[in-house]
Short mmCIF file of C-alpha atoms in Angstrom, two decimals:
data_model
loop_
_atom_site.label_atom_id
_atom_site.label_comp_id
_atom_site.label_asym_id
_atom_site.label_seq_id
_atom_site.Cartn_x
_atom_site.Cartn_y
_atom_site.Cartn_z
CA UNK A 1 0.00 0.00 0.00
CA UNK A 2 1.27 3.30 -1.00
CA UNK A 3 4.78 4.58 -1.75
CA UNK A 4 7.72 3.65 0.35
CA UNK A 5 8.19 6.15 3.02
CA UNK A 6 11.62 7.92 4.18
CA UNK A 7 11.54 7.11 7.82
CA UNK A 8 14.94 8.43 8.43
CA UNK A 9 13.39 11.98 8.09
CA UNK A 10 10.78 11.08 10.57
CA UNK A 11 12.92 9.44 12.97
CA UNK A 12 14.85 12.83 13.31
CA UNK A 13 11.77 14.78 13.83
CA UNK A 14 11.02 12.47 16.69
CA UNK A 15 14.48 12.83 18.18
CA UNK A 16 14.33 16.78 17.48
CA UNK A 17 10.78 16.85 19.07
CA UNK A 18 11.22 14.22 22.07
CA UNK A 19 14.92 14.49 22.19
CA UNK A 20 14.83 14.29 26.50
CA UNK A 21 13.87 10.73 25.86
CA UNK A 22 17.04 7.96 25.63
CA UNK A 23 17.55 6.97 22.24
CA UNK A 24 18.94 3.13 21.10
CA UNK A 25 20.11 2.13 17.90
CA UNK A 26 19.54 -1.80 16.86
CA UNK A 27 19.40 -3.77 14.31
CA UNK A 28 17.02 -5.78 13.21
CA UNK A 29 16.04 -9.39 14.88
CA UNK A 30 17.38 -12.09 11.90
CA UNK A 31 15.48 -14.35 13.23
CA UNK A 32 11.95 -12.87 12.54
CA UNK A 33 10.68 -13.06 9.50
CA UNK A 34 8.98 -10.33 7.91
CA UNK A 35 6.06 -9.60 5.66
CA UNK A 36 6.64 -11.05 1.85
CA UNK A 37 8.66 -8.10 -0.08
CA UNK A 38 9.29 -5.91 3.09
CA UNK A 39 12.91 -4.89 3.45
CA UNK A 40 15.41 -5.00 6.43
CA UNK A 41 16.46 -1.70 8.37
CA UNK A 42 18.10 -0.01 11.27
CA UNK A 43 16.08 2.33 12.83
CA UNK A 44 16.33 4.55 16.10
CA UNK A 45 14.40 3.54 19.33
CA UNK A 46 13.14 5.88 21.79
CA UNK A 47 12.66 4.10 24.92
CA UNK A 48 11.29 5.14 28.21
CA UNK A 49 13.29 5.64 31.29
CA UNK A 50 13.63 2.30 32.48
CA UNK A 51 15.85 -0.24 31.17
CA UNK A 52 14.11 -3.16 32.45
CA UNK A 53 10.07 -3.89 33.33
CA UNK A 54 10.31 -6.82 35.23
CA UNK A 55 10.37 -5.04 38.47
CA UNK A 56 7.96 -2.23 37.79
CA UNK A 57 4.75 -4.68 37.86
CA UNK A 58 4.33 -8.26 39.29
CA UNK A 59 4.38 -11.23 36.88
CA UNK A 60 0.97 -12.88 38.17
CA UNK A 61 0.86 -17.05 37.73
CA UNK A 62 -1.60 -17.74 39.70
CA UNK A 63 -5.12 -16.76 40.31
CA UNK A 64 -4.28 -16.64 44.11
CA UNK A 65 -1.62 -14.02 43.47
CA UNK A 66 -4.16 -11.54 41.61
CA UNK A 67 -6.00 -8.82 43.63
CA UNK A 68 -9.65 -9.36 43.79
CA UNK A 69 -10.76 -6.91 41.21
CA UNK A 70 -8.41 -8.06 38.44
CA UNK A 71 -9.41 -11.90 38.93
CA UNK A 72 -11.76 -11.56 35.43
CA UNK A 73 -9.23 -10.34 33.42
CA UNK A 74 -6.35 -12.91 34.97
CA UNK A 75 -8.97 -15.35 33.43
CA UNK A 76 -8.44 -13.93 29.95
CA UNK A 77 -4.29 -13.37 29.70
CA UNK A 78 -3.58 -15.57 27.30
CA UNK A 79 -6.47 -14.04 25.37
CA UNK A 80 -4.29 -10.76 25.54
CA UNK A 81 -1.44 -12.17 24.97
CA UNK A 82 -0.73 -15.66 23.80
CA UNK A 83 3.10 -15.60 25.23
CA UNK A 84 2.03 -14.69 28.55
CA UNK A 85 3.59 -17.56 30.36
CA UNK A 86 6.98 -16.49 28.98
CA UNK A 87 6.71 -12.80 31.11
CA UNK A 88 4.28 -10.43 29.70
CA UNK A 89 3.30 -7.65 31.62
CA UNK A 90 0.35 -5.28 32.27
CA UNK A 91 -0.29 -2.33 34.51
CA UNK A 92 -3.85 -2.42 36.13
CA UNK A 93 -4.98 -0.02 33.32
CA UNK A 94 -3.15 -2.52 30.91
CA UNK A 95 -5.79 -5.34 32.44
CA UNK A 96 -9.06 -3.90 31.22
CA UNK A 97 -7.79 -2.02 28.23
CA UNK A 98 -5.18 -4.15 26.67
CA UNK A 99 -6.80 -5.29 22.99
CA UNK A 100 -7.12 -8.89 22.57
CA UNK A 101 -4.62 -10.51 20.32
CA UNK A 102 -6.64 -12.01 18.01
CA UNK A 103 -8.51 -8.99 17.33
CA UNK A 104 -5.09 -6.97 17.24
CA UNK A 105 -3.79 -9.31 14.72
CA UNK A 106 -7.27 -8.85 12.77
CA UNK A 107 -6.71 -4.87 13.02
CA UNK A 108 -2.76 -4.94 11.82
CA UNK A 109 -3.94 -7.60 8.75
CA UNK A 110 -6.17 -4.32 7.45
CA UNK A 111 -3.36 -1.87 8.48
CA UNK A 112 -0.49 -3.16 6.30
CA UNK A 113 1.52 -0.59 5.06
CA UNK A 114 4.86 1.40 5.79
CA UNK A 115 4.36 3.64 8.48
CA UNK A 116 1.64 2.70 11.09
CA UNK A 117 0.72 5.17 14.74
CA UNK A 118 -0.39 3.85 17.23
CA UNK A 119 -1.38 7.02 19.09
CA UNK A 120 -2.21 5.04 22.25
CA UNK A 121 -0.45 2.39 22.83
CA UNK A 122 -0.69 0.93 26.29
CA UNK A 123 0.87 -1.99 27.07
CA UNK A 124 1.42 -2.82 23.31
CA UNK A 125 -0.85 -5.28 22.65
CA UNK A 126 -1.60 -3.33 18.65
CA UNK A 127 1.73 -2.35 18.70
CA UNK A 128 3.03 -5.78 18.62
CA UNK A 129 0.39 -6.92 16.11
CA UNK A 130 1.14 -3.74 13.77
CA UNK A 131 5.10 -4.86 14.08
CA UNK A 132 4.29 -7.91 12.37
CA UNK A 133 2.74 -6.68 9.40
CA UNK A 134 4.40 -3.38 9.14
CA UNK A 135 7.64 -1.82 7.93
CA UNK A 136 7.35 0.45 11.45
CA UNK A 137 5.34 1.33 13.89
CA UNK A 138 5.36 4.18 16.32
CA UNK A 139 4.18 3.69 19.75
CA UNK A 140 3.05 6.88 21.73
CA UNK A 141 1.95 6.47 25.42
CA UNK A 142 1.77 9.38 28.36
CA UNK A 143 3.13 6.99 30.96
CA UNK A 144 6.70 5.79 31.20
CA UNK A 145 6.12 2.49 32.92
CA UNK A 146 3.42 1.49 30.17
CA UNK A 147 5.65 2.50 27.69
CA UNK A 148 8.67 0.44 29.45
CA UNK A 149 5.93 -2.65 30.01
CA UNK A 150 5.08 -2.42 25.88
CA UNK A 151 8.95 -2.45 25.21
CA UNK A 152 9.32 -5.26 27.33
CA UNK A 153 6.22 -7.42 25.78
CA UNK A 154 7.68 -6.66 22.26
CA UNK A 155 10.82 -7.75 22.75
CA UNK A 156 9.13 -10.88 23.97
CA UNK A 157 7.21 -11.61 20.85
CA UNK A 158 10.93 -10.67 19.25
CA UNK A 159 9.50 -7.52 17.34
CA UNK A 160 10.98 -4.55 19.61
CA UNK A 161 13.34 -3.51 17.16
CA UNK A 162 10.92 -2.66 14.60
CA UNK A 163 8.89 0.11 16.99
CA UNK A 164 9.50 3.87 18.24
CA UNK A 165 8.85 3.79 21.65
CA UNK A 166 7.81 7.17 22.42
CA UNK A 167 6.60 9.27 25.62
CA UNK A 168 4.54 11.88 24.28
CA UNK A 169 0.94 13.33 24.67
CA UNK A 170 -0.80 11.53 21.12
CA UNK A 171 -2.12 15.68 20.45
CA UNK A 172 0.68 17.28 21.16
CA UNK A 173 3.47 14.90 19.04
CA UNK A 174 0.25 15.51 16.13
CA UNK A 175 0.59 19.45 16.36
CA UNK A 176 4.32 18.54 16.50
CA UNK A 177 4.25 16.89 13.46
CA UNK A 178 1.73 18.96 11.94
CA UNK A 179 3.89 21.97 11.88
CA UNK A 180 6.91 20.04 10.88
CA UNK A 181 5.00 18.85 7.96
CA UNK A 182 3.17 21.66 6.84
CA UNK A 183 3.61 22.80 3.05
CA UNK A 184 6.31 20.17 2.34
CA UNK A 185 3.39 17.56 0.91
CA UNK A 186 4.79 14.49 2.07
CA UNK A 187 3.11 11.86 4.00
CA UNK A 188 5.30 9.44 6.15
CA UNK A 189 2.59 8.40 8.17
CA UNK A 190 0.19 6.08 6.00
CA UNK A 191 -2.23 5.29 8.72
CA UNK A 192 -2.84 6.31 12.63
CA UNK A 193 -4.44 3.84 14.73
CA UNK A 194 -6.65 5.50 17.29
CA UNK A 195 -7.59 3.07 20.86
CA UNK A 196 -7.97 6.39 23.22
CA UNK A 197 -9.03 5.67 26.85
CA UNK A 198 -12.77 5.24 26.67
CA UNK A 199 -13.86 6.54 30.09
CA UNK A 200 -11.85 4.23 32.46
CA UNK A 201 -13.26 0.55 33.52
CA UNK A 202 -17.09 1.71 34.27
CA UNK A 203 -17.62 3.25 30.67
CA UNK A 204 -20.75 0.92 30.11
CA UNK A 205 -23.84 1.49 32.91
CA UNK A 206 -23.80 -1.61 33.97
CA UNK A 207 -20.04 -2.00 35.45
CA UNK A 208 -20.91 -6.16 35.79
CA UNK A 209 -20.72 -5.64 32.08
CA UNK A 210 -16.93 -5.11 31.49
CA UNK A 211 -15.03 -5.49 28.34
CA UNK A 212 -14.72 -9.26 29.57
CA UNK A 213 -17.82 -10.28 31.61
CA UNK A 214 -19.09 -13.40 30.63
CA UNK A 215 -22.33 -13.01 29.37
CA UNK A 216 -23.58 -15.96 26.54
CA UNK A 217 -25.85 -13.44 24.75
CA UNK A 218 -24.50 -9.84 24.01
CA UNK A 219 -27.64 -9.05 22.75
CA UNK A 220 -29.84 -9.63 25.89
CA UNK A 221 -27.66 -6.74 27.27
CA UNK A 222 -28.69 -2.99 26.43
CA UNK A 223 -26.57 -0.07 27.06
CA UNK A 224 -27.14 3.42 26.17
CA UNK A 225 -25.17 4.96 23.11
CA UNK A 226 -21.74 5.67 23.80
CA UNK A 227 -21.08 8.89 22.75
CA UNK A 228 -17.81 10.46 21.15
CA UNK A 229 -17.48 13.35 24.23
CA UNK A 230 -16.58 10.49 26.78
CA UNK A 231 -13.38 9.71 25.17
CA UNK A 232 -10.37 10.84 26.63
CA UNK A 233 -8.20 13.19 26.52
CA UNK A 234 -9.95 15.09 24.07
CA UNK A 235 -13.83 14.53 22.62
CA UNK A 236 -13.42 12.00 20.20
CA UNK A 237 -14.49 14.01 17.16
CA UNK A 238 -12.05 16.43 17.97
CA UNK A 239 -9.84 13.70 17.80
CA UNK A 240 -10.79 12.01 14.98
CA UNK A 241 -10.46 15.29 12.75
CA UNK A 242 -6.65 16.01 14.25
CA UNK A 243 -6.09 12.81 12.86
CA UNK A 244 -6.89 12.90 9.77
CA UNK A 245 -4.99 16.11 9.16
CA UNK A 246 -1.68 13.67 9.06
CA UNK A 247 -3.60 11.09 7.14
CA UNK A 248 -6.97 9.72 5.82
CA UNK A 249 -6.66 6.74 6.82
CA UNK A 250 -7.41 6.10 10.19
CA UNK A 251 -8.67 2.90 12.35
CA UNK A 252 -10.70 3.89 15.26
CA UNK A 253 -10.90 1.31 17.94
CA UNK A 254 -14.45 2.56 20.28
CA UNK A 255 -16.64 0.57 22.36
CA UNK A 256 -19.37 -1.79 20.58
CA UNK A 257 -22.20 0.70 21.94
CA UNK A 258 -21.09 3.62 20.25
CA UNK A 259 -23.63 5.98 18.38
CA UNK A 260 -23.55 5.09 14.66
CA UNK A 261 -25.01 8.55 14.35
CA UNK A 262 -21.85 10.37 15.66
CA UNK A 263 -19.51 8.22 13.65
CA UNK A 264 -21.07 8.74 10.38
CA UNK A 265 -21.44 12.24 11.27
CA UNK A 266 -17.28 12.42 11.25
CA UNK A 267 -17.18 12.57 7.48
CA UNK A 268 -18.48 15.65 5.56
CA UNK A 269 -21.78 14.84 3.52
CA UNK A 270 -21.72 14.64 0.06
CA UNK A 271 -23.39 17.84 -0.47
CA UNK A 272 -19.72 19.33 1.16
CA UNK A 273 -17.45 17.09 -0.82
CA UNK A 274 -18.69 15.77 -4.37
CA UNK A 275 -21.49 18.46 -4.87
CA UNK A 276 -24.59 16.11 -3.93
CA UNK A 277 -23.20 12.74 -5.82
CA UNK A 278 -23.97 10.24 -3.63
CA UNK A 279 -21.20 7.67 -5.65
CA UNK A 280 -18.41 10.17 -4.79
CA UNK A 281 -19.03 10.12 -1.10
CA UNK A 282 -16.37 8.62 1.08
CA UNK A 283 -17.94 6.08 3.64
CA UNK A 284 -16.62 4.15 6.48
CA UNK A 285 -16.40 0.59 7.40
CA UNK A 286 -17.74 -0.63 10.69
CA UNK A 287 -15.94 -4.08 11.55
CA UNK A 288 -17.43 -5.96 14.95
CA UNK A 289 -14.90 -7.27 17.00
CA UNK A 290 -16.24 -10.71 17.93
CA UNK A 291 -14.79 -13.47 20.55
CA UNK A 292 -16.78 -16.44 20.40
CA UNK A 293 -20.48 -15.47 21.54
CA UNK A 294 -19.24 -12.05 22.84
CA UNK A 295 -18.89 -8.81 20.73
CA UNK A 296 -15.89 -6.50 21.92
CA UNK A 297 -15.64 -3.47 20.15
CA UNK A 298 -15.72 -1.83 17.01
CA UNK A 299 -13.05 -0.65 14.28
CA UNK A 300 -14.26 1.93 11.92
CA UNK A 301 -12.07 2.23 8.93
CA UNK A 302 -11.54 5.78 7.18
CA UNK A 303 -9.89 6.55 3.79
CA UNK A 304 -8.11 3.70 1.96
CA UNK A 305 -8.83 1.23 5.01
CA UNK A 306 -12.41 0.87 3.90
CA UNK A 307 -13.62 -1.48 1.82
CA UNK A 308 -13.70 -0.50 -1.91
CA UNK A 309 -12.13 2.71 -1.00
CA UNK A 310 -8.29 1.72 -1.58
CA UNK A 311 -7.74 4.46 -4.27
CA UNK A 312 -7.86 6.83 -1.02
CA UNK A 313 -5.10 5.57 0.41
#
């Protein structure tokens, strides 16, 4: 998808705009095998401040060792991540928000490309998933231990080398980036992956019905609309339209409950954009994210990630 990117050029604007952060240099794991026609390169890391993860969180392997509250998601970790067992770590926010591997691995199968954000990154859980079927991936978080836990997991699943580890505000490193790229014309992000907090662990009404409860029907539950204002830290419209300033093509990870009204209403109508030709209008994709009997969330796909829409891209 799209033209090769220079990510030299953006690797110095991310060590001219976060330059307080360590930088590494590595080359690339030989023994991981990368996309068909996807080529080999050094890049620069920017790491957070710790070295090593291992003693910023505990490595829970038993239920008996988990705090009450957390028990449901303990149930799940291999779920989250499938190489658990060999020292994967989560924060407590990294519990409940971490994205399911399956369903990242879904996501990062739609994203291939060059250059991938992941504006939010957490613990890593997309990050790791975009590594496999990207050239790079940058990984922005706010917090230096979930930046050092993603690190960590990555190099785990052996794909650390190919990420930009960054601690940066997602809005900020966009104006950043913004201004660095304004009037030149060049793209070298092709998409931005957008997982923003949703609210914290009680964003549905019912807070028996987490992420990860274990109701068998999904559809015997009703929840009110989940509405774009309640995402964090911005509203999520605001959000959305930063976004798409650096690119069109975005994949925006919300909660299964979310108003189909709002989201359509992110793209202009076709009166704006093709002067009332229905056929010219862009539209977005809406993809359920289902495990087993239970649906998760939702990925709407912007610009060349939607279906019949790759010309966009």
């Amino acid at each position: 998808m799209g033209k090769k990117s220079n990510f030299t050029g953006l690797s110095r604007f991310v060590h001219q705009a976060f330059g307080d952060q360590e930088t590494t240099t590595k080359k690339t794991d030989e023994s991981f095998q990368h996309p068909a026609k996807r080529r080999k390169v050094e890049t620069g890391t920017v790491v957070a401040i710790h070295r090593g993860a291992e003693g910023l969180v505990p490595h829970y392997r038993s239920a008996e060792e988990v705090p009450e509250h957390l028990q449901k998601y303990f149930s799940q970790r291999k779920r989250y991540f499938s190489l658990y067992d060999q020292g994967c770590l989560l924060d407590e926010e990294g519990w409940y928000s971490v994205t399911p591997e399956r369903i990242a691995d879904q996501i990062a199968e739609r994203c291939r490309c060059d250059t991938v954000l992941d504006a939010f990154c957490g613990v890593g859980g997309n990050a790791i998933a975009f590594a496999k079927t990207c050239e790079r991936v940058i990984a922005l978080d706010t917090s230096p231990v979930r930046l050092a836990l993603a690190r960590h997991n990555a190099q785990i699943y052996g794909v650390a080398d190919r990420i930009e580890f960054i601690l940066a505000d997602y809005i900020s490193f966009a104006e950043s980036y913004l201004s660095r790229a304004s009037g030149n014309g060049k793209r070298d992000i092709d998409i931005v992956f957008l997982s923003p907090p949703w609210g914290g662990i009680s964003y549905l009404t019912n807070p028996q019905d987490s992420p990860d409860s274990d109701e068998s029907d999904v559809s015997l539950v009703r929840h009110p609309e989940y509405s774009l204002a309640s995402v964090k830290p911005i509203h999520g419209a605001d959000l959305f339209h930063l976004t798409r300033r650096i690119t069109p093509n975005v994949a925006y990870f919300l909660p299964r409950h979310t108003s189909l009204d709002e989201l359509s209403a992110l793209l202009p109508s076709s009166d704006a954009t093709s002067g009332g030709d229905d056929s010219q209008q862009e539209i977005l994709e809406i993809e359920e994210e289902w495990m087993g009997s239970k649906l998760k969330a939702l990925t709407c796909y912007f610009g060349g990630l939607a279906a019949g829409q790759e010309h966009l891209f």
